[in-house]
mmCIF file of C-alpha atoms in Angstrom:
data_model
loop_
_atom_site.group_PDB
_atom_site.id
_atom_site.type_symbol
_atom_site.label_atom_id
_atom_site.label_comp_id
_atom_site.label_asym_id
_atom_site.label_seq_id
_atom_site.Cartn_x
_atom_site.Cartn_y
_atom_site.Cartn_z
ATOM 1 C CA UNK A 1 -20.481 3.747 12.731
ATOM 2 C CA UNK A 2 -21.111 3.639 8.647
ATOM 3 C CA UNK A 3 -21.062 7.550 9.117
ATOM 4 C CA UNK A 4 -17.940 7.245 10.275
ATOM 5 C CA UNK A 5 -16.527 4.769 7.389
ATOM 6 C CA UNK A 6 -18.137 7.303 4.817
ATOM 7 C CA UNK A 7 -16.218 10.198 6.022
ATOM 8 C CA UNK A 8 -13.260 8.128 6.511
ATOM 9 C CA UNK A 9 -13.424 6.613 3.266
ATOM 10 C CA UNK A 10 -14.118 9.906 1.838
ATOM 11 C CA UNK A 11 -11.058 11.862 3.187
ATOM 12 C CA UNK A 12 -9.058 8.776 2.094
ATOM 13 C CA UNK A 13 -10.040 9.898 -1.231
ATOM 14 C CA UNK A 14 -9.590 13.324 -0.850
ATOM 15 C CA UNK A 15 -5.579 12.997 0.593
ATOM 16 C CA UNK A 16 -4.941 10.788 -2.818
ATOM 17 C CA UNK A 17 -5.888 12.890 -5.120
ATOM 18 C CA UNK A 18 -3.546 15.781 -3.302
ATOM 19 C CA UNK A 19 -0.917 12.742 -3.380
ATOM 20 C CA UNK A 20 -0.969 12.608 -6.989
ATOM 21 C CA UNK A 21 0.931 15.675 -7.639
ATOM 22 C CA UNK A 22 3.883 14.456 -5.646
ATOM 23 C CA UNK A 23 4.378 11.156 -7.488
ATOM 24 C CA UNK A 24 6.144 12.737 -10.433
ATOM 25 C CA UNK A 25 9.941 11.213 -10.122
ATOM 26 C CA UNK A 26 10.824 10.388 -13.320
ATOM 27 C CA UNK A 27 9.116 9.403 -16.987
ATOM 28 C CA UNK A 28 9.248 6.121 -18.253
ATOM 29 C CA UNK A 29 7.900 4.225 -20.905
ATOM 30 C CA UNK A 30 3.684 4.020 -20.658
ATOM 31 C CA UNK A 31 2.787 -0.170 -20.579
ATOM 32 C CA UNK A 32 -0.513 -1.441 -21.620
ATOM 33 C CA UNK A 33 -2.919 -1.137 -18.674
ATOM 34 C CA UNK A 34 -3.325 -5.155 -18.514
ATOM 35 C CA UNK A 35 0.747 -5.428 -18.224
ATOM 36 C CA UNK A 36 0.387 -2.354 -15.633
ATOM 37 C CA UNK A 37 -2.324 -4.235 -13.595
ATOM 38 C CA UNK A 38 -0.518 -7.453 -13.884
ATOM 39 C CA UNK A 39 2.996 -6.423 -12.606
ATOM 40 C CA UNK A 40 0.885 -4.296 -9.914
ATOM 41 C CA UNK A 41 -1.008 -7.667 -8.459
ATOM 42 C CA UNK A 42 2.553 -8.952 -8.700
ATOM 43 C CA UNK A 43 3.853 -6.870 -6.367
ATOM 44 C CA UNK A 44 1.101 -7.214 -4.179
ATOM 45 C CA UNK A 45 1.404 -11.014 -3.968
ATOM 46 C CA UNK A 46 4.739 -10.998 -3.650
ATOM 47 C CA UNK A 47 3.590 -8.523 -0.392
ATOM 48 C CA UNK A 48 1.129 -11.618 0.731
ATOM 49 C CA UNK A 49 3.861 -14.015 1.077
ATOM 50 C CA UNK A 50 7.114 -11.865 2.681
ATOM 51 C CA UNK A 51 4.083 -10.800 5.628
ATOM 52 C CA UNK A 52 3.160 -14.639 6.163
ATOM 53 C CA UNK A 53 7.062 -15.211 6.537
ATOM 54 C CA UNK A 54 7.210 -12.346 8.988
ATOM 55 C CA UNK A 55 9.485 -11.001 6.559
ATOM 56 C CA UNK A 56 9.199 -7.197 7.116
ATOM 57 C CA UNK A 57 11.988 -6.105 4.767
ATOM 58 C CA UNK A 58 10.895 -8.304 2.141
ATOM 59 C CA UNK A 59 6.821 -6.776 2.162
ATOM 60 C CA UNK A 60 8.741 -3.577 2.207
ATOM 61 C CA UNK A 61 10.163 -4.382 -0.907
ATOM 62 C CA UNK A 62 6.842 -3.287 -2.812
ATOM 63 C CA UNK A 63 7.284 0.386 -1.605
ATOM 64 C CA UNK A 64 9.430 2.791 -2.961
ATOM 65 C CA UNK A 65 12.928 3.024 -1.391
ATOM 66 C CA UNK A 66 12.367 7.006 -0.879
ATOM 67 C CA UNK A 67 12.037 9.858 2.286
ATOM 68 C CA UNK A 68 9.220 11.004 -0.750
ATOM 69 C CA UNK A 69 7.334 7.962 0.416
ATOM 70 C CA UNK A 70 4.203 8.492 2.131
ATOM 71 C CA UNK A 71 2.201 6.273 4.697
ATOM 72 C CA UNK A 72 -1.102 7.485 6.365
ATOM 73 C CA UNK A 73 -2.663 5.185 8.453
ATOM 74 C CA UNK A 74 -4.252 5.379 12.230
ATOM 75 C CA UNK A 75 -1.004 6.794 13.489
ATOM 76 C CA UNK A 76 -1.513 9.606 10.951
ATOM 77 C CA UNK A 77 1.148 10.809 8.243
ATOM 78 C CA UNK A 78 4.710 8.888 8.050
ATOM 79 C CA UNK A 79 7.238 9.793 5.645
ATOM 80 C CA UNK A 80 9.924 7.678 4.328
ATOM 81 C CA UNK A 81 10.836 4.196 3.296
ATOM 82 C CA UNK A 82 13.155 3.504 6.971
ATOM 83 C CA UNK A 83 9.956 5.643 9.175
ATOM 84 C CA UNK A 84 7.287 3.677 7.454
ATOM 85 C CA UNK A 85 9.220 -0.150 8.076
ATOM 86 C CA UNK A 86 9.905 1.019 11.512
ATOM 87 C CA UNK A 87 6.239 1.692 12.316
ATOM 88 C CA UNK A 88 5.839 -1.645 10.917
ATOM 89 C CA UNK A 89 8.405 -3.453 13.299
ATOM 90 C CA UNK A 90 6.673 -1.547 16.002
ATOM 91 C CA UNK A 91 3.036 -2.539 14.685
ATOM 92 C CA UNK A 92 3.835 -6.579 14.417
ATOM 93 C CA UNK A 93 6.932 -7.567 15.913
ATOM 94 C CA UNK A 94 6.424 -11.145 15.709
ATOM 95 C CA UNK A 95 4.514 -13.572 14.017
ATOM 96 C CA UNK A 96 1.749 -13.605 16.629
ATOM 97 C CA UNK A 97 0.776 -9.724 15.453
ATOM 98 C CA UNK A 98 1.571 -10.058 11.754
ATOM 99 C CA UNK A 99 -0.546 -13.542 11.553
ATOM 100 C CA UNK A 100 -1.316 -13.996 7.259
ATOM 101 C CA UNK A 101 -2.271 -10.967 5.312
ATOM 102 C CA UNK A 102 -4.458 -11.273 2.461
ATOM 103 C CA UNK A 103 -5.451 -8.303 -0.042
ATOM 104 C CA UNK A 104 -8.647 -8.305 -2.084
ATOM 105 C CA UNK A 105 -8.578 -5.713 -4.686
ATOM 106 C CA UNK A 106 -11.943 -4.295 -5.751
ATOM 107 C CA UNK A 107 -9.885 -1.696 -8.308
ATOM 108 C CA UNK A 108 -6.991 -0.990 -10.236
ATOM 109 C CA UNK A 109 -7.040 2.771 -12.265
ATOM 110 C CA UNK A 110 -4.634 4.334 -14.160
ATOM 111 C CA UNK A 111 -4.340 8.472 -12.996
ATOM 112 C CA UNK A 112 -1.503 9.408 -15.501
ATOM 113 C CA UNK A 113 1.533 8.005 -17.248
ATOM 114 C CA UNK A 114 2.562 5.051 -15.438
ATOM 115 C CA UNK A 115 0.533 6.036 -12.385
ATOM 116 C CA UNK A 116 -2.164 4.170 -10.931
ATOM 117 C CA UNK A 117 -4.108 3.598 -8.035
ATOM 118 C CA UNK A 118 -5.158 0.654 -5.915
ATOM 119 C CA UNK A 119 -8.244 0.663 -3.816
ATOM 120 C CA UNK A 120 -9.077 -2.692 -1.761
ATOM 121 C CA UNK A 121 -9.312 -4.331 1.862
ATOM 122 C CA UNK A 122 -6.748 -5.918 3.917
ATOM 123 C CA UNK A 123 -7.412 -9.101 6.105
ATOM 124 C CA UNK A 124 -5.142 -10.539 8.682
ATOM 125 C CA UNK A 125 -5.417 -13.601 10.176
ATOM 126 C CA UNK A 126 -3.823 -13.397 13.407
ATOM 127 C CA UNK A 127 -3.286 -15.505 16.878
ATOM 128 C CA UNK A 128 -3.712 -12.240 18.631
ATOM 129 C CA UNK A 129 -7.063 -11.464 17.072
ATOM 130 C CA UNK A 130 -7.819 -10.811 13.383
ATOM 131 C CA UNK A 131 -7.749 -7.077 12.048
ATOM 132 C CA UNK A 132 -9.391 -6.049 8.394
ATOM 133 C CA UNK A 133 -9.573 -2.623 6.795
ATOM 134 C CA UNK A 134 -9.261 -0.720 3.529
ATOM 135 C CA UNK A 135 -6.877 1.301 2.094
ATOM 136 C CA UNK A 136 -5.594 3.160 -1.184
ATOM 137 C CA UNK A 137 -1.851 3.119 -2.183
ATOM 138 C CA UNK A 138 -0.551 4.839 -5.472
ATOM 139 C CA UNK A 139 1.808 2.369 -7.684
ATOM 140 C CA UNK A 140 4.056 4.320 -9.997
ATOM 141 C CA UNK A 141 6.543 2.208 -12.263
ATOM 142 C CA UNK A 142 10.273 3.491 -11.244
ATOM 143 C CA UNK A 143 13.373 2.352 -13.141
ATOM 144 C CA UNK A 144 11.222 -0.578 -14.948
ATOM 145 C CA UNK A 145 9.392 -1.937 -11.735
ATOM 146 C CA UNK A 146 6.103 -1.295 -9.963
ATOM 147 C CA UNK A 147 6.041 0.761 -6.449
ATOM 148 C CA UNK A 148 4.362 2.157 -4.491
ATOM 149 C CA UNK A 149 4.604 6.122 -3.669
ATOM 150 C CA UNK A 150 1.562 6.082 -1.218
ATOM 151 C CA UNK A 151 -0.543 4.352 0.991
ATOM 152 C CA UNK A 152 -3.526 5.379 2.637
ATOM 153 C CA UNK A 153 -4.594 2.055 4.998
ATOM 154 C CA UNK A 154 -7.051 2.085 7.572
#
């Protein structure tokens, strides 16, 4: 089973790094890495409380309003901002499957510009049985606020 978490961990890896060419929209202003890391956790926590509402839209907020966006998770690849929150209605359509999400992030890294990457776990506390997992999304900052471009959860 750790086998498999290595290799799954390790093509995780592999499928951001090919992301990072496509996450070149637009140029803005570089921020220090603390103010990068800051507004990133932001959005993140701001992610924490629309899922514990059951607030779909709202968590959705955090990702970047774009067909560019990109989603790979157990399902495989999804592309686009409406494809990736309709996978997510689908996933946890009530309160029951979403339960409370909590994030723990073990790192924050600037690639490029005002491009960085997340990696971390995801916990959810749920009445239909608790799920936990790891992912890696890409944050870029787009016309002044943090997004994300790409998410790699599993």
């Amino acid at each position: 089973m750790r086998f498999i978490y290595t290799v799954l961990f390790a093509l995780l890896c592999i499928s951001c790094i090919s992301v990072k060419a496509d996450v070149t929209t637009e140029t803005s202003t570089s921020s220090s890495i603390a103010d990068a890391e800051a507004g990133i956790r932001l959005v993140m926590e701001q992610q924490e409380t629309a899922w514990k509402n059951h607030d779909l839209e709202g968590f959705m907020q955090g990702y970047w309003k774009s067909d560019s966006l990109k989603f790979y998770g157990s399902n495989g690849l999804t592309k686009g901002w409406e494809n990736t929150l309709a996978n997510y209605k689908k996933g946890y359509p009530t309160k029951a499957e979403s339960g409370k999400l909590n994030f723990v992030i073990n790192d924050i890294s600037k690639i490029e510009g005002d491009n960085y990457w997340v990696m971390g776990e995801y916990h959810l506390k749920r009445q239909v049985g608790d799920a936990d997992g790891v992912f890696i999304i890409i944050f870029k900052k787009i016309n002044g606020e943090w997004k994300i471009v790409a998410d790699m959860s599993c």
